[in-house]
mmCIF file of C-alpha atoms in Angstrom:
data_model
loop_
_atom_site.group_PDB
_atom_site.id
_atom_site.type_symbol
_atom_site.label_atom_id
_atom_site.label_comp_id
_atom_site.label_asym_id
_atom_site.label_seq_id
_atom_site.Cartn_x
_atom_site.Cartn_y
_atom_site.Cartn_z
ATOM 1 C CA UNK A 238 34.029 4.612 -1.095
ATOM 2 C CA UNK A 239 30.883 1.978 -1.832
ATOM 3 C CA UNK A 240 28.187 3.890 -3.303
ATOM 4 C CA UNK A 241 24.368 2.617 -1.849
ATOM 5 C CA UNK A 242 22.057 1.634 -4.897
ATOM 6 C CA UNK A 243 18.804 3.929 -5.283
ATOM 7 C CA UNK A 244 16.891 1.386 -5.102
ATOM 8 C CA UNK A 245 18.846 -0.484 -1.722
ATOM 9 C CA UNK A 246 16.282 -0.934 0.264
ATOM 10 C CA UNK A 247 13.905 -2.478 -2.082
ATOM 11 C CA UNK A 248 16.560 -5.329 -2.439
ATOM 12 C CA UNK A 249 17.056 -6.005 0.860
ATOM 13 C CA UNK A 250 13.513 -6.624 1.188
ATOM 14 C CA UNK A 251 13.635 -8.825 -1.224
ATOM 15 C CA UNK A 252 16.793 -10.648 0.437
ATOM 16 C CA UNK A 253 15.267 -10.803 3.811
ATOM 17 C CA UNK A 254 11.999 -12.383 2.362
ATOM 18 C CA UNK A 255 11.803 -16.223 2.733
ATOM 19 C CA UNK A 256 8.815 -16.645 0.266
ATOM 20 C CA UNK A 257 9.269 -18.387 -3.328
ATOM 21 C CA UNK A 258 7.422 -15.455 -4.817
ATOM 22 C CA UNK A 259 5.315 -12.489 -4.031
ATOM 23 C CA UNK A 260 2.188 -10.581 -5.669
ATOM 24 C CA UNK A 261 1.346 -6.823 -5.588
ATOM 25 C CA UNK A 262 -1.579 -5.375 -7.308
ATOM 26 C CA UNK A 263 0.061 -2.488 -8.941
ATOM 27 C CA UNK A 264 -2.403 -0.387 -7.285
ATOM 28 C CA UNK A 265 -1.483 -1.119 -3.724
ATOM 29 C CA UNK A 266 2.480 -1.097 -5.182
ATOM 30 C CA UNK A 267 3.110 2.541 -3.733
ATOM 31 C CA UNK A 268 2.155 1.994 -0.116
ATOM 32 C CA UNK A 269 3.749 -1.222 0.125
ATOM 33 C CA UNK A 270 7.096 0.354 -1.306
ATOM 34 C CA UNK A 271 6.364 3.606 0.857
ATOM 35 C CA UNK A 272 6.962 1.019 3.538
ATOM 36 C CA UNK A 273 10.099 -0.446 2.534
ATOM 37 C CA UNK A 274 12.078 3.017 1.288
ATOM 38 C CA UNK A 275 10.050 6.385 2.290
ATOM 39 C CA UNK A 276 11.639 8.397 -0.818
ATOM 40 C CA UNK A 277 9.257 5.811 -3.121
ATOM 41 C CA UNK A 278 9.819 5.256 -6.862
ATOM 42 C CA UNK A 279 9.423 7.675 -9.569
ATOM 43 C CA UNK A 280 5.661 7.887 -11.033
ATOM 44 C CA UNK A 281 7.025 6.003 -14.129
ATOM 45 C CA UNK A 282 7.132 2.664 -12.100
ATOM 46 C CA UNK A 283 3.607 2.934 -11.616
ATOM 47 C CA UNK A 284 2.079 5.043 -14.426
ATOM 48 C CA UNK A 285 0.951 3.561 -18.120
ATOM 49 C CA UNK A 286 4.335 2.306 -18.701
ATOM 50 C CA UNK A 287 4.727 0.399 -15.459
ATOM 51 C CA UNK A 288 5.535 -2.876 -17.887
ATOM 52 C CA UNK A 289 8.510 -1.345 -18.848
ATOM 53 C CA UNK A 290 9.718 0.145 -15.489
ATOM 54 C CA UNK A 291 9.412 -3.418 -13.672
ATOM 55 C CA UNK A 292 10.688 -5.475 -16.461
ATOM 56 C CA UNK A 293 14.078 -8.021 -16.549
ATOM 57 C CA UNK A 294 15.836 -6.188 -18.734
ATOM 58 C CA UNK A 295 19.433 -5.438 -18.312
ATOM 59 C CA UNK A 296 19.972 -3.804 -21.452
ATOM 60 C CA UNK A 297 18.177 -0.534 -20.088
ATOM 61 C CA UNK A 298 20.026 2.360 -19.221
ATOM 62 C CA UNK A 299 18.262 2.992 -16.291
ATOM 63 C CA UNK A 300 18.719 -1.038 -14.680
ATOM 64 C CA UNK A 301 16.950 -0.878 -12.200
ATOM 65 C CA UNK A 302 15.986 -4.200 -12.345
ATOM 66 C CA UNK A 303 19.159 -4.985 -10.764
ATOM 67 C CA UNK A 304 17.502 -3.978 -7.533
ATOM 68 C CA UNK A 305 15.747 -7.758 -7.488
ATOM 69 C CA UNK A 306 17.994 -9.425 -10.171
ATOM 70 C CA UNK A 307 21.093 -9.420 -8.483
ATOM 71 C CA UNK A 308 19.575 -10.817 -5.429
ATOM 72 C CA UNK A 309 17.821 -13.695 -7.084
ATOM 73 C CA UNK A 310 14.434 -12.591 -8.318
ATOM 74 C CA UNK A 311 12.696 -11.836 -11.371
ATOM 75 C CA UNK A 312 9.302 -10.658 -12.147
ATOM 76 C CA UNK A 313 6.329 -11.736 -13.716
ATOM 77 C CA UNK A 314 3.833 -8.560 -14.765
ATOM 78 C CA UNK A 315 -0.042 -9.723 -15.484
ATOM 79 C CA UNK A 316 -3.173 -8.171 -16.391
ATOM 80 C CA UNK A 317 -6.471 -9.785 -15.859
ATOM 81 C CA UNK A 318 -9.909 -8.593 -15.437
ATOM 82 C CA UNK A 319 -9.060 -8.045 -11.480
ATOM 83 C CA UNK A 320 -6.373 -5.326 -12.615
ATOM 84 C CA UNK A 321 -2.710 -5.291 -13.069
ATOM 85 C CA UNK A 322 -0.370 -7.282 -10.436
ATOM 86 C CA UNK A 323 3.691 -7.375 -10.303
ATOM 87 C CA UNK A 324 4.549 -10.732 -9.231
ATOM 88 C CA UNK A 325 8.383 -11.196 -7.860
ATOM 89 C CA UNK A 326 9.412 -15.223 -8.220
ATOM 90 C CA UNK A 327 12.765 -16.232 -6.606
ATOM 91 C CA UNK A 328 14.749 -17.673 -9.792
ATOM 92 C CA UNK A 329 16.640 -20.602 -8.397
#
């Protein structure tokens, strides 16, 4: 039996997308994912510890950075005095 990830539909998104990279403001990150899988992320991918949630780590026990990792992608998360942006770069 093959088992869909929970997170599935985020990384076909990111499969289908022909761009080199792409930005989110953190605070438009809920209705753009909304979009993509109507069951959403849990509140930790967009509260205080956001950093962590949308990090490259593959030691975490949670991995869901597999979701973008194993199609290619990694992410680059900035703050600046415009607020807090996510920004997915295809890893060639």
């Amino acid at each position: 039996m093959i088992t869909m990830s929970k997170y599935e539909n985020f990384t076909d998104f990111l499969r289908s997308n022909d761009e080199d990279q792409i930005t989110i403001k953190i605070t438009y990150l809920n209705e753009l994912v909304k979009r993509i899988d109507p069951k959403g992320l849990p509140q930790s991918a967009y509260n205080d510890n956001w950093k962590t949630w949308w990090s490259n780590n593959k030691s975490s026990t949670s991995r869901q950075c597999d979701a973008w990792l194993k199609v290619g992608w990694k992410t680059d998360l900035t703050k600046s005095k415009q607020g807090e942006y996510i920004t997915f770069i295809k890893d060639e």
